[in-house]
PDB file of C-alpha atoms and ligand atoms in Angstrom:
ATOM      1  CA  UNK A   1      90.562 119.408 -67.580  1.00  0.00           C
ATOM      2  CA  UNK A   2      90.815 119.425 -63.787  1.00  0.00           C
ATOM      3  CA  UNK A   3      92.576 122.508 -62.426  1.00  0.00           C
ATOM      4  CA  UNK A   4      96.169 121.885 -61.352  1.00  0.00           C
ATOM      5  CA  UNK A   5      96.646 122.274 -57.579  1.00  0.00           C
ATOM      6  CA  UNK A   6      99.634 124.482 -56.793  1.00  0.00           C
ATOM      7  CA  UNK A   7     101.397 126.247 -53.960  1.00  0.00           C
ATOM      8  CA  UNK A   8     103.014 129.491 -55.123  1.00  0.00           C
ATOM      9  CA  UNK A   9     106.235 130.397 -53.313  1.00  0.00           C
ATOM     10  CA  UNK A  10     107.190 133.969 -54.202  1.00  0.00           C
ATOM     11  CA  UNK A  11     108.957 137.222 -53.287  1.00  0.00           C
ATOM     12  CA  UNK A  12     106.687 139.982 -54.695  1.00  0.00           C
ATOM     13  CA  UNK A  13     108.153 141.732 -56.695  1.00  0.00           C
ATOM     14  CA  UNK A  14     106.447 143.087 -59.814  1.00  0.00           C
ATOM     15  CA  UNK A  15     106.521 139.922 -61.899  1.00  0.00           C
ATOM     16  CA  UNK A  16     105.646 137.783 -58.846  1.00  0.00           C
ATOM     17  CA  UNK A  17     102.509 139.902 -58.432  1.00  0.00           C
ATOM     18  CA  UNK A  18     101.439 139.018 -61.985  1.00  0.00           C
ATOM     19  CA  UNK A  19     102.204 135.345 -61.292  1.00  0.00           C
ATOM     20  CA  UNK A  20      99.837 135.568 -58.292  1.00  0.00           C
ATOM     21  CA  UNK A  21      97.113 137.167 -60.410  1.00  0.00           C
ATOM     22  CA  UNK A  22      97.465 134.545 -63.138  1.00  0.00           C
ATOM     23  CA  UNK A  23      97.436 131.660 -60.635  1.00  0.00           C
ATOM     24  CA  UNK A  24      94.311 132.990 -58.924  1.00  0.00           C
ATOM     25  CA  UNK A  25      92.378 134.025 -62.015  1.00  0.00           C
ATOM     26  CA  UNK A  26      92.780 131.227 -64.519  1.00  0.00           C
ATOM     27  CA  UNK A  27      90.418 128.248 -64.250  1.00  0.00           C
ATOM     28  CA  UNK A  28      93.259 125.854 -65.119  1.00  0.00           C
ATOM     29  CA  UNK A  29      94.918 126.462 -61.753  1.00  0.00           C
ATOM     30  CA  UNK A  30      93.732 125.642 -58.249  1.00  0.00           C
ATOM     31  CA  UNK A  31      95.808 128.006 -56.107  1.00  0.00           C
ATOM     32  CA  UNK A  32      95.935 126.353 -52.670  1.00  0.00           C
ATOM     33  CA  UNK A  33      98.326 128.624 -50.786  1.00  0.00           C
ATOM     34  CA  UNK A  34     100.942 131.350 -51.126  1.00  0.00           C
ATOM     35  CA  UNK A  35     104.241 131.394 -49.247  1.00  0.00           C
ATOM     36  CA  UNK A  36     106.847 134.126 -49.233  1.00  0.00           C
ATOM     37  CA  UNK A  37     110.616 134.061 -49.278  1.00  0.00           C
ATOM     38  CA  UNK A  38     113.206 136.785 -48.836  1.00  0.00           C
ATOM     39  CA  UNK A  39     114.449 137.932 -52.232  1.00  0.00           C
ATOM     40  CA  UNK A  40     113.365 141.081 -54.021  1.00  0.00           C
ATOM     41  CA  UNK A  41     112.936 142.681 -50.605  1.00  0.00           C
ATOM     42  CA  UNK A  42     113.334 141.614 -47.005  1.00  0.00           C
ATOM     43  CA  UNK A  43     110.883 139.018 -45.785  1.00  0.00           C
ATOM     44  CA  UNK A  44     108.478 141.422 -44.069  1.00  0.00           C
ATOM     45  CA  UNK A  45     108.279 143.670 -47.139  1.00  0.00           C
ATOM     46  CA  UNK A  46     107.629 140.859 -49.612  1.00  0.00           C
ATOM     47  CA  UNK A  47     105.096 139.281 -47.245  1.00  0.00           C
ATOM     48  CA  UNK A  48     103.219 142.583 -46.905  1.00  0.00           C
ATOM     49  CA  UNK A  49     103.343 142.882 -50.684  1.00  0.00           C
ATOM     50  CA  UNK A  50     101.857 139.396 -51.086  1.00  0.00           C
ATOM     51  CA  UNK A  51      98.990 140.311 -48.750  1.00  0.00           C
ATOM     52  CA  UNK A  52      98.428 143.596 -50.590  1.00  0.00           C
ATOM     53  CA  UNK A  53      98.351 141.889 -53.984  1.00  0.00           C
ATOM     54  CA  UNK A  54      95.784 139.455 -52.516  1.00  0.00           C
ATOM     55  CA  UNK A  55      93.665 142.455 -51.461  1.00  0.00           C
ATOM     56  CA  UNK A  56      94.072 144.099 -54.876  1.00  0.00           C
ATOM     57  CA  UNK A  57      93.175 141.009 -56.901  1.00  0.00           C
ATOM     58  CA  UNK A  58      90.622 139.443 -54.516  1.00  0.00           C
ATOM     59  CA  UNK A  59      92.821 136.433 -53.863  1.00  0.00           C
ATOM     60  CA  UNK A  60      91.611 134.449 -50.867  1.00  0.00           C
ATOM     61  CA  UNK A  61      94.038 131.676 -49.977  1.00  0.00           C
ATOM     62  CA  UNK A  62      96.223 131.061 -46.912  1.00  0.00           C
ATOM     63  CA  UNK A  63      99.420 133.122 -46.988  1.00  0.00           C
ATOM     64  CA  UNK A  64     102.426 132.348 -44.771  1.00  0.00           C
ATOM     65  CA  UNK A  65     105.784 133.984 -44.311  1.00  0.00           C
ATOM     66  CA  UNK A  66     108.782 131.833 -45.157  1.00  0.00           C
ATOM     67  CA  UNK A  67     112.545 132.055 -44.895  1.00  0.00           C
ATOM     68  CA  UNK A  68     114.082 135.434 -44.071  1.00  0.00           C
ATOM     69  CA  UNK A  69     117.514 134.514 -45.393  1.00  0.00           C
ATOM     70  CA  UNK A  70     119.230 131.955 -47.587  1.00  0.00           C
ATOM     71  CA  UNK A  71     120.338 128.571 -46.193  1.00  0.00           C
ATOM     72  CA  UNK A  72     123.802 130.012 -45.469  1.00  0.00           C
ATOM     73  CA  UNK A  73     122.393 133.294 -44.161  1.00  0.00           C
ATOM     74  CA  UNK A  74     122.765 135.564 -47.193  1.00  0.00           C
ATOM     75  CA  UNK A  75     120.271 138.410 -47.655  1.00  0.00           C
ATOM     76  CA  UNK A  76     120.090 141.310 -50.058  1.00  0.00           C
ATOM     77  CA  UNK A  77     117.323 143.231 -51.776  1.00  0.00           C
ATOM     78  CA  UNK A  78     116.783 144.026 -55.448  1.00  0.00           C
ATOM     79  CA  UNK A  79     115.964 147.698 -54.813  1.00  0.00           C
ATOM     80  CA  UNK A  80     117.628 148.669 -58.089  1.00  0.00           C
ATOM     81  CA  UNK A  81     114.944 146.713 -59.964  1.00  0.00           C
ATOM     82  CA  UNK A  82     111.908 146.562 -57.665  1.00  0.00           C
ATOM     83  CA  UNK A  83     112.346 149.762 -55.601  1.00  0.00           C
ATOM     84  CA  UNK A  84     112.411 150.357 -51.826  1.00  0.00           C
ATOM     85  CA  UNK A  85     109.130 148.547 -51.158  1.00  0.00           C
ATOM     86  CA  UNK A  86     110.044 145.714 -53.564  1.00  0.00           C
ATOM     87  CA  UNK A  87     106.825 146.664 -55.366  1.00  0.00           C
ATOM     88  CA  UNK A  88     107.190 150.352 -56.211  1.00  0.00           C
ATOM     89  CA  UNK A  89     105.093 152.121 -58.839  1.00  0.00           C
ATOM     90  CA  UNK A  90     101.527 151.985 -57.500  1.00  0.00           C
ATOM     91  CA  UNK A  91      99.628 152.280 -54.240  1.00  0.00           C
ATOM     92  CA  UNK A  92      98.215 148.929 -53.277  1.00  0.00           C
ATOM     93  CA  UNK A  93      95.305 148.414 -50.863  1.00  0.00           C
ATOM     94  CA  UNK A  94      95.944 147.389 -47.274  1.00  0.00           C
ATOM     95  CA  UNK A  95      95.761 143.670 -46.527  1.00  0.00           C
ATOM     96  CA  UNK A  96      92.245 142.354 -45.933  1.00  0.00           C
ATOM     97  CA  UNK A  97      93.221 139.214 -44.085  1.00  0.00           C
ATOM     98  CA  UNK A  98      95.955 138.129 -41.703  1.00  0.00           C
ATOM     99  CA  UNK A  99      98.942 135.933 -42.290  1.00  0.00           C
ATOM    100  CA  UNK A 100      98.865 132.301 -41.214  1.00  0.00           C
ATOM    101  CA  UNK A 101     100.675 131.837 -37.931  1.00  0.00           C
ATOM    102  CA  UNK A 102     102.697 128.866 -39.169  1.00  0.00           C
ATOM    103  CA  UNK A 103     105.850 129.341 -41.239  1.00  0.00           C
ATOM    104  CA  UNK A 104     105.850 129.199 -45.011  1.00  0.00           C
ATOM    105  CA  UNK A 105     107.638 125.853 -44.991  1.00  0.00           C
ATOM    106  CA  UNK A 106     105.041 124.398 -42.610  1.00  0.00           C
ATOM    107  CA  UNK A 107     102.211 125.772 -44.758  1.00  0.00           C
ATOM    108  CA  UNK A 108     103.700 124.085 -47.828  1.00  0.00           C
ATOM    109  CA  UNK A 109     103.867 120.821 -45.839  1.00  0.00           C
ATOM    110  CA  UNK A 110     100.328 121.130 -44.468  1.00  0.00           C
ATOM    111  CA  UNK A 111      98.905 121.904 -47.892  1.00  0.00           C
ATOM    112  CA  UNK A 112     100.770 119.059 -49.580  1.00  0.00           C
ATOM    113  CA  UNK A 113      99.802 116.610 -46.805  1.00  0.00           C
ATOM    114  CA  UNK A 114      96.121 117.512 -46.749  1.00  0.00           C
ATOM    115  CA  UNK A 115      95.300 117.991 -50.411  1.00  0.00           C
ATOM    116  CA  UNK A 116      93.717 114.936 -52.032  1.00  0.00           C
ATOM    117  CA  UNK A 117      95.797 115.125 -55.201  1.00  0.00           C
ATOM    118  CA  UNK A 118      99.542 115.510 -55.633  1.00  0.00           C
ATOM    119  CA  UNK A 119     100.539 119.182 -55.527  1.00  0.00           C
ATOM    120  CA  UNK A 120     102.763 121.183 -57.886  1.00  0.00           C
ATOM    121  CA  UNK A 121     105.196 123.639 -56.298  1.00  0.00           C
ATOM    122  CA  UNK A 122     105.739 126.846 -58.248  1.00  0.00           C
ATOM    123  CA  UNK A 123     108.695 128.952 -57.108  1.00  0.00           C
ATOM    124  CA  UNK A 124     109.246 132.495 -58.348  1.00  0.00           C
ATOM    125  CA  UNK A 125     111.833 133.568 -55.781  1.00  0.00           C
ATOM    126  CA  UNK A 126     114.974 132.047 -54.272  1.00  0.00           C
ATOM    127  CA  UNK A 127     114.488 128.312 -53.627  1.00  0.00           C
ATOM    128  CA  UNK A 128     115.080 128.461 -49.856  1.00  0.00           C
ATOM    129  CA  UNK A 129     111.587 127.421 -48.712  1.00  0.00           C
ATOM    130  CA  UNK A 130     111.388 124.602 -51.230  1.00  0.00           C
ATOM    131  CA  UNK A 131     114.782 123.235 -50.134  1.00  0.00           C
ATOM    132  CA  UNK A 132     113.794 123.465 -46.449  1.00  0.00           C
ATOM    133  CA  UNK A 133     110.503 121.705 -47.183  1.00  0.00           C
ATOM    134  CA  UNK A 134     112.360 118.857 -48.953  1.00  0.00           C
ATOM    135  CA  UNK A 135     114.831 118.572 -46.048  1.00  0.00           C
ATOM    136  CA  UNK A 136     112.304 118.766 -43.194  1.00  0.00           C
ATOM    137  CA  UNK A 137     109.479 116.774 -44.780  1.00  0.00           C
ATOM    138  CA  UNK A 138     111.102 113.992 -46.856  1.00  0.00           C
ATOM    139  CA  UNK A 139     107.990 111.831 -46.331  1.00  0.00           C
ATOM    140  CA  UNK A 140     105.955 114.343 -48.360  1.00  0.00           C
ATOM    141  CA  UNK A 141     108.201 114.245 -51.421  1.00  0.00           C
ATOM    142  CA  UNK A 142     106.042 111.564 -53.027  1.00  0.00           C
ATOM    143  CA  UNK A 143     103.061 113.947 -52.738  1.00  0.00           C
ATOM    144  CA  UNK A 144     104.737 116.483 -55.068  1.00  0.00           C
ATOM    145  CA  UNK A 145     103.716 116.280 -58.692  1.00  0.00           C
ATOM    146  CA  UNK A 146     106.457 118.540 -59.992  1.00  0.00           C
ATOM    147  CA  UNK A 147     108.392 121.715 -59.253  1.00  0.00           C
ATOM    148  CA  UNK A 148     108.389 124.599 -61.720  1.00  0.00           C
ATOM    149  CA  UNK A 149     110.724 127.462 -60.920  1.00  0.00           C
ATOM    150  CA  UNK A 150     111.829 130.782 -62.341  1.00  0.00           C
ATOM    151  CA  UNK A 151     115.581 130.926 -62.069  1.00  0.00           C
ATOM    152  CA  UNK A 152     118.882 130.508 -63.829  1.00  0.00           C
ATOM    153  CA  UNK A 153     119.579 130.781 -67.507  1.00  0.00           C
ATOM    154  CA  UNK A 154     121.100 128.812 -70.338  1.00  0.00           C
ATOM    155  CA  UNK A 155     122.973 132.021 -71.182  1.00  0.00           C
ATOM    156  CA  UNK A 156     124.349 134.683 -68.860  1.00  0.00           C
ATOM    157  CA  UNK A 157     123.018 136.083 -65.588  1.00  0.00           C
ATOM    158  CA  UNK A 158     121.423 139.298 -64.363  1.00  0.00           C
ATOM    159  CA  UNK A 159     122.693 139.562 -60.771  1.00  0.00           C
ATOM    160  CA  UNK A 160     126.265 138.703 -61.738  1.00  0.00           C
ATOM    161  CA  UNK A 161     127.589 138.103 -65.242  1.00  0.00           C
ATOM    162  CA  UNK A 162     126.755 134.386 -64.884  1.00  0.00           C
ATOM    163  CA  UNK A 163     124.187 134.135 -62.076  1.00  0.00           C
ATOM    164  CA  UNK A 164     120.492 134.921 -62.263  1.00  0.00           C
ATOM    165  CA  UNK A 165     119.084 136.667 -59.161  1.00  0.00           C
ATOM    166  CA  UNK A 166     116.928 133.849 -57.661  1.00  0.00           C
ATOM    167  CA  UNK A 167     119.690 131.260 -57.914  1.00  0.00           C
ATOM    168  CA  UNK A 168     122.396 133.732 -56.841  1.00  0.00           C
ATOM    169  CA  UNK A 169     120.422 134.484 -53.668  1.00  0.00           C
ATOM    170  CA  UNK A 170     120.507 130.866 -52.494  1.00  0.00           C
ATOM    171  CA  UNK A 171     122.630 128.529 -54.640  1.00  0.00           C
ATOM    172  CA  UNK A 172     122.700 125.831 -51.937  1.00  0.00           C
ATOM    173  CA  UNK A 173     118.893 125.731 -51.909  1.00  0.00           C
ATOM    174  CA  UNK A 174     118.816 125.530 -55.710  1.00  0.00           C
ATOM    175  CA  UNK A 175     121.296 122.653 -55.489  1.00  0.00           C
ATOM    176  CA  UNK A 176     118.979 120.746 -53.116  1.00  0.00           C
ATOM    177  CA  UNK A 177     116.059 121.226 -55.518  1.00  0.00           C
ATOM    178  CA  UNK A 178     118.083 120.288 -58.603  1.00  0.00           C
ATOM    179  CA  UNK A 179     119.242 117.083 -56.889  1.00  0.00           C
ATOM    180  CA  UNK A 180     115.790 116.179 -55.523  1.00  0.00           C
ATOM    181  CA  UNK A 181     114.988 113.699 -58.273  1.00  0.00           C
ATOM    182  CA  UNK A 182     111.540 115.283 -58.671  1.00  0.00           C
ATOM    183  CA  UNK A 183     110.232 116.385 -62.080  1.00  0.00           C
ATOM    184  CA  UNK A 184     111.620 119.897 -62.566  1.00  0.00           C
ATOM    185  CA  UNK A 185     110.997 122.658 -65.083  1.00  0.00           C
ATOM    186  CA  UNK A 186     113.359 125.610 -65.146  1.00  0.00           C
ATOM    187  CA  UNK A 187     112.211 128.928 -66.607  1.00  0.00           C
ATOM    188  CA  UNK A 188     115.365 130.976 -66.870  1.00  0.00           C
ATOM    189  CA  UNK A 189     116.292 134.358 -68.257  1.00  0.00           C
ATOM    190  CA  UNK A 190     116.805 132.923 -71.740  1.00  0.00           C
ATOM    191  CA  UNK A 191     113.045 132.328 -71.936  1.00  0.00           C
ATOM    192  CA  UNK A 192     111.826 135.154 -69.678  1.00  0.00           C
ATOM    193  CA  UNK A 193     113.622 137.713 -71.830  1.00  0.00           C
ATOM    194  CA  UNK A 194     111.130 136.725 -74.538  1.00  0.00           C
ATOM    195  CA  UNK A 195     108.196 137.735 -72.278  1.00  0.00           C
ATOM    196  CA  UNK A 196     108.624 141.445 -72.833  1.00  0.00           C
ATOM    197  CA  UNK A 197     106.076 144.018 -71.723  1.00  0.00           C
ATOM    198  CA  UNK A 198     105.908 145.842 -75.044  1.00  0.00           C
ATOM    199  CA  UNK A 199     104.166 149.117 -75.862  1.00  0.00           C
ATOM    200  CA  UNK A 200     101.335 147.085 -77.388  1.00  0.00           C
ATOM    201  CA  UNK A 201     100.863 145.176 -74.099  1.00  0.00           C
ATOM    202  CA  UNK A 202     100.656 148.501 -72.222  1.00  0.00           C
ATOM    203  CA  UNK A 203      98.070 149.662 -74.777  1.00  0.00           C
ATOM    204  CA  UNK A 204      95.969 146.537 -74.201  1.00  0.00           C
ATOM    205  CA  UNK A 205      96.085 147.064 -70.437  1.00  0.00           C
ATOM    206  CA  UNK A 206      95.054 150.704 -70.909  1.00  0.00           C
ATOM    207  CA  UNK A 207      92.123 149.625 -73.070  1.00  0.00           C
ATOM    208  CA  UNK A 208      90.684 147.703 -70.110  1.00  0.00           C
ATOM    209  CA  UNK A 209      89.944 150.978 -68.327  1.00  0.00           C
ATOM    210  CA  UNK A 210      89.787 149.295 -64.941  1.00  0.00           C
ATOM    211  CA  UNK A 211      91.350 150.425 -61.654  1.00  0.00           C
ATOM    212  CA  UNK A 212      93.136 147.095 -61.218  1.00  0.00           C
ATOM    213  CA  UNK A 213      94.575 147.315 -64.744  1.00  0.00           C
ATOM    214  CA  UNK A 214      95.736 150.868 -63.966  1.00  0.00           C
ATOM    215  CA  UNK A 215      97.518 149.614 -60.859  1.00  0.00           C
ATOM    216  CA  UNK A 216      99.211 146.904 -62.952  1.00  0.00           C
ATOM    217  CA  UNK A 217     100.231 149.582 -65.480  1.00  0.00           C
ATOM    218  CA  UNK A 218     101.756 151.694 -62.681  1.00  0.00           C
ATOM    219  CA  UNK A 219     103.738 148.709 -61.426  1.00  0.00           C
ATOM    220  CA  UNK A 220     104.913 147.731 -64.894  1.00  0.00           C
ATOM    221  CA  UNK A 221     105.894 151.297 -65.803  1.00  0.00           C
ATOM    222  CA  UNK A 222     108.136 151.398 -62.730  1.00  0.00           C
ATOM    223  CA  UNK A 223     109.577 147.995 -63.694  1.00  0.00           C
ATOM    224  CA  UNK A 224     110.157 149.279 -67.236  1.00  0.00           C
ATOM    225  CA  UNK A 225     112.009 152.330 -65.945  1.00  0.00           C
ATOM    226  CA  UNK A 226     114.415 150.330 -63.764  1.00  0.00           C
ATOM    227  CA  UNK A 227     114.987 147.727 -66.470  1.00  0.00           C
ATOM    228  CA  UNK A 228     115.830 150.508 -68.865  1.00  0.00           C
ATOM    229  CA  UNK A 229     118.223 152.105 -66.376  1.00  0.00           C
ATOM    230  CA  UNK A 230     119.985 148.952 -65.267  1.00  0.00           C
ATOM    231  CA  UNK A 231     119.835 146.662 -68.298  1.00  0.00           C
ATOM    232  CA  UNK A 232     119.161 149.099 -71.144  1.00  0.00           C
ATOM    233  CA  UNK A 233     115.955 147.171 -71.879  1.00  0.00           C
ATOM    234  CA  UNK A 234     113.083 149.594 -72.574  1.00  0.00           C
ATOM    235  CA  UNK A 235     110.558 146.712 -72.567  1.00  0.00           C
ATOM    236  CA  UNK A 236     110.991 144.805 -69.280  1.00  0.00           C
ATOM    237  CA  UNK A 237     110.803 140.997 -69.111  1.00  0.00           C
ATOM    238  CA  UNK A 238     107.904 139.555 -67.108  1.00  0.00           C
ATOM    239  CA  UNK A 239     109.850 136.562 -65.782  1.00  0.00           C
ATOM    240  CA  UNK A 240     107.787 134.901 -63.074  1.00  0.00           C
ATOM    241  CA  UNK A 241     104.322 134.237 -64.569  1.00  0.00           C
ATOM    242  CA  UNK A 242     105.842 131.954 -67.226  1.00  0.00           C
ATOM    243  CA  UNK A 243     105.968 129.256 -64.519  1.00  0.00           C
ATOM    244  CA  UNK A 244     102.197 129.407 -64.018  1.00  0.00           C
ATOM    245  CA  UNK A 245     101.400 129.925 -67.698  1.00  0.00           C
ATOM    246  CA  UNK A 246     103.180 126.748 -68.758  1.00  0.00           C
ATOM    247  CA  UNK A 247     101.136 124.710 -66.283  1.00  0.00           C
ATOM    248  CA  UNK A 248      97.935 126.085 -67.794  1.00  0.00           C
ATOM    249  CA  UNK A 249      99.085 125.422 -71.350  1.00  0.00           C
ATOM    250  CA  UNK A 250     102.252 123.402 -71.967  1.00  0.00           C
ATOM    251  CA  UNK A 251     102.528 124.852 -75.462  1.00  0.00           C
ATOM    252  CA  UNK A 252     103.350 128.271 -73.958  1.00  0.00           C
ATOM    253  CA  UNK A 253     106.973 127.123 -73.802  1.00  0.00           C
ATOM    254  CA  UNK A 254     109.085 124.629 -75.662  1.00  0.00           C
ATOM    255  CA  UNK A 255     111.412 122.786 -73.318  1.00  0.00           C
ATOM    256  CA  UNK A 256     114.511 120.696 -73.736  1.00  0.00           C
ATOM    257  CA  UNK A 257     115.613 117.972 -71.337  1.00  0.00           C
ATOM    258  CA  UNK A 258     119.133 118.596 -70.065  1.00  0.00           C
ATOM    259  CA  UNK A 259     121.522 118.101 -67.204  1.00  0.00           C
ATOM    260  CA  UNK A 260     121.607 121.176 -64.982  1.00  0.00           C
ATOM    261  CA  UNK A 261     124.076 121.741 -62.149  1.00  0.00           C
ATOM    262  CA  UNK A 262     124.396 124.701 -59.806  1.00  0.00           C
ATOM    263  CA  UNK A 263     127.802 126.322 -59.502  1.00  0.00           C
ATOM    264  CA  UNK A 264     128.434 126.663 -55.762  1.00  0.00           C
ATOM    265  CA  UNK A 265     132.105 127.557 -55.702  1.00  0.00           C
ATOM    266  CA  UNK A 266     133.117 129.500 -58.787  1.00  0.00           C
ATOM    267  CA  UNK A 267     135.208 132.545 -57.981  1.00  0.00           C
ATOM    268  CA  UNK A 268     133.253 134.548 -60.560  1.00  0.00           C
ATOM    269  CA  UNK A 269     130.403 132.177 -61.330  1.00  0.00           C
ATOM    270  CA  UNK A 270     128.788 131.205 -58.004  1.00  0.00           C
ATOM    271  CA  UNK A 271     125.047 130.780 -58.548  1.00  0.00           C
ATOM    272  CA  UNK A 272     125.338 130.026 -62.259  1.00  0.00           C
ATOM    273  CA  UNK A 273     123.122 127.296 -63.696  1.00  0.00           C
ATOM    274  CA  UNK A 274     125.360 125.069 -65.781  1.00  0.00           C
ATOM    275  CA  UNK A 275     122.986 123.759 -68.458  1.00  0.00           C
ATOM    276  CA  UNK A 276     124.433 121.022 -70.650  1.00  0.00           C
ATOM    277  CA  UNK A 277     122.168 121.631 -73.637  1.00  0.00           C
ATOM    278  CA  UNK A 278     124.046 119.277 -75.995  1.00  0.00           C
ATOM    279  CA  UNK A 279     124.849 116.731 -73.261  1.00  0.00           C
ATOM    280  CA  UNK A 280     128.563 117.192 -73.733  1.00  0.00           C
ATOM    281  CA  UNK A 281     129.289 115.879 -70.230  1.00  0.00           C
ATOM    282  CA  UNK A 282     127.161 112.771 -70.734  1.00  0.00           C
ATOM    283  CA  UNK A 283     125.550 113.298 -67.307  1.00  0.00           C
ATOM    284  CA  UNK A 284     121.980 112.123 -66.650  1.00  0.00           C
ATOM    285  CA  UNK A 285     119.352 114.709 -67.576  1.00  0.00           C
ATOM    286  CA  UNK A 286     117.439 116.110 -64.590  1.00  0.00           C
ATOM    287  CA  UNK A 287     115.537 119.218 -65.746  1.00  0.00           C
ATOM    288  CA  UNK A 288     113.113 120.286 -68.476  1.00  0.00           C
ATOM    289  CA  UNK A 289     114.636 123.595 -69.470  1.00  0.00           C
ATOM    290  CA  UNK A 290     112.336 126.192 -71.042  1.00  0.00           C
ATOM    291  CA  UNK A 291     113.824 127.381 -74.312  1.00  0.00           C
ATOM    292  CA  UNK A 292     111.204 129.118 -76.436  1.00  0.00           C
ATOM    293  CA  UNK A 293     108.164 131.185 -75.418  1.00  0.00           C
ATOM    294  CA  UNK A 294     104.952 131.490 -77.404  1.00  0.00           C
ATOM    295  CA  UNK A 295     104.598 135.247 -76.850  1.00  0.00           C
ATOM    296  CA  UNK A 296     100.956 135.550 -77.982  1.00  0.00           C
ATOM    297  CA  UNK A 297      99.685 132.608 -75.930  1.00  0.00           C
ATOM    298  CA  UNK A 298     101.569 133.829 -72.885  1.00  0.00           C
ATOM    299  CA  UNK A 299     100.248 137.361 -73.085  1.00  0.00           C
ATOM    300  CA  UNK A 300      96.707 136.310 -73.790  1.00  0.00           C
ATOM    301  CA  UNK A 301      96.751 134.293 -70.533  1.00  0.00           C
ATOM    302  CA  UNK A 302      98.131 137.268 -68.587  1.00  0.00           C
ATOM    303  CA  UNK A 303      95.752 139.828 -70.063  1.00  0.00           C
ATOM    304  CA  UNK A 304      92.738 137.552 -69.535  1.00  0.00           C
ATOM    305  CA  UNK A 305      93.753 137.033 -65.910  1.00  0.00           C
ATOM    306  CA  UNK A 306      94.126 140.775 -65.311  1.00  0.00           C
ATOM    307  CA  UNK A 307      90.694 141.323 -66.848  1.00  0.00           C
ATOM    308  CA  UNK A 308      89.174 138.560 -64.710  1.00  0.00           C
ATOM    309  CA  UNK A 309      90.805 139.958 -61.559  1.00  0.00           C
ATOM    310  CA  UNK A 310      89.497 143.435 -62.437  1.00  0.00           C
ATOM    311  CA  UNK A 311      85.948 142.059 -62.615  1.00  0.00           C
ATOM    312  CA  UNK A 312      86.191 139.871 -59.490  1.00  0.00           C
TER     313      UNK A 312
HETATM  314  C1  BDR B 401     113.895 137.069 -60.916  1.00  0.00           C
HETATM  315  O1  BDR B 401     114.417 137.930 -59.919  1.00  0.00           O
HETATM  316  C2  BDR B 401     113.445 138.840 -59.483  1.00  0.00           C
HETATM  317  O2  BDR B 401     113.899 140.147 -59.645  1.00  0.00           O
HETATM  318  C3  BDR B 401     112.186 138.588 -60.287  1.00  0.00           C
HETATM  319  O3  BDR B 401     111.050 138.661 -59.459  1.00  0.00           O
HETATM  320  C4  BDR B 401     112.385 137.205 -60.855  1.00  0.00           C
HETATM  321  O4  BDR B 401     111.865 136.206 -60.003  1.00  0.00           O
HETATM  322  C5  BDR B 401     114.493 137.420 -62.260  1.00  0.00           C
HETATM  323  O5  BDR B 401     115.875 137.247 -62.216  1.00  0.00           O
HETATM  324 CA1   CA B 402     110.423 136.754 -58.148  1.00  0.00          CA
END
């Protein structure tokens, strides 16, 4: 099968870093570019992190810095989960190449315009860049194959009782994406909380006995400690790489077609994804919602990618 051309829009972030490694080190994906968005840390921190992960995992694609705040100006950082640097837990190498001079949104547009095939957009942070791209470059919409994003939940949230972090950060951007009419797959907390980094996964990473695997272990141990502190989850959920994994192998997740709306106004529920699983409202379906993860398939893709990156 021909590799799937993607642009990865991310806010690294521990799980974003693993999404980058999977996208770059699986032959089923043709990673064309990486763009960053303010989320887990401020935009300069997450952009530096993206460049450092590229250096660590020998990823050589154009990287551009995207939006520094949400469409309505909101910023915050997930230091409680990802630490001060947004990627605490290991020392990463210095960047080995420079950022593109154009903005993240312009790099998405350039990549989509110039690539011969339609491009898939994978978003593992707030949806600000994707919404701006759709607004500023409507003529390129037909060049998008689909959008796969990590965000939302069919259950409860993690940033507020009902809002997941990526959607909470920029609900208006999520609303633009949800209403785009493009093929959409949503990987929310309900599925990412099945992608746990268990003791056995740590053991398999240790068995690799490779410096890159040790760095990944350091990052994931930090992630495990904050998840345990904040959410009482000793095995942390590796949210973001599910988006890439499902493109490589659709059987990694089972999805269900549903109507999804973004709550923009709720006094307590702003940023919630309202997923009408049983179509009680009778509204047209607009999203393939990931429901069930195949744990073994998912982890075998991740572990193989880490091993490949370690040997690169
Ligand atoms: C999402 O928020 C971030 O903390 C993670 O990187 C992931 O994209 C999970 O809610
Ligand atoms: Ca993320």
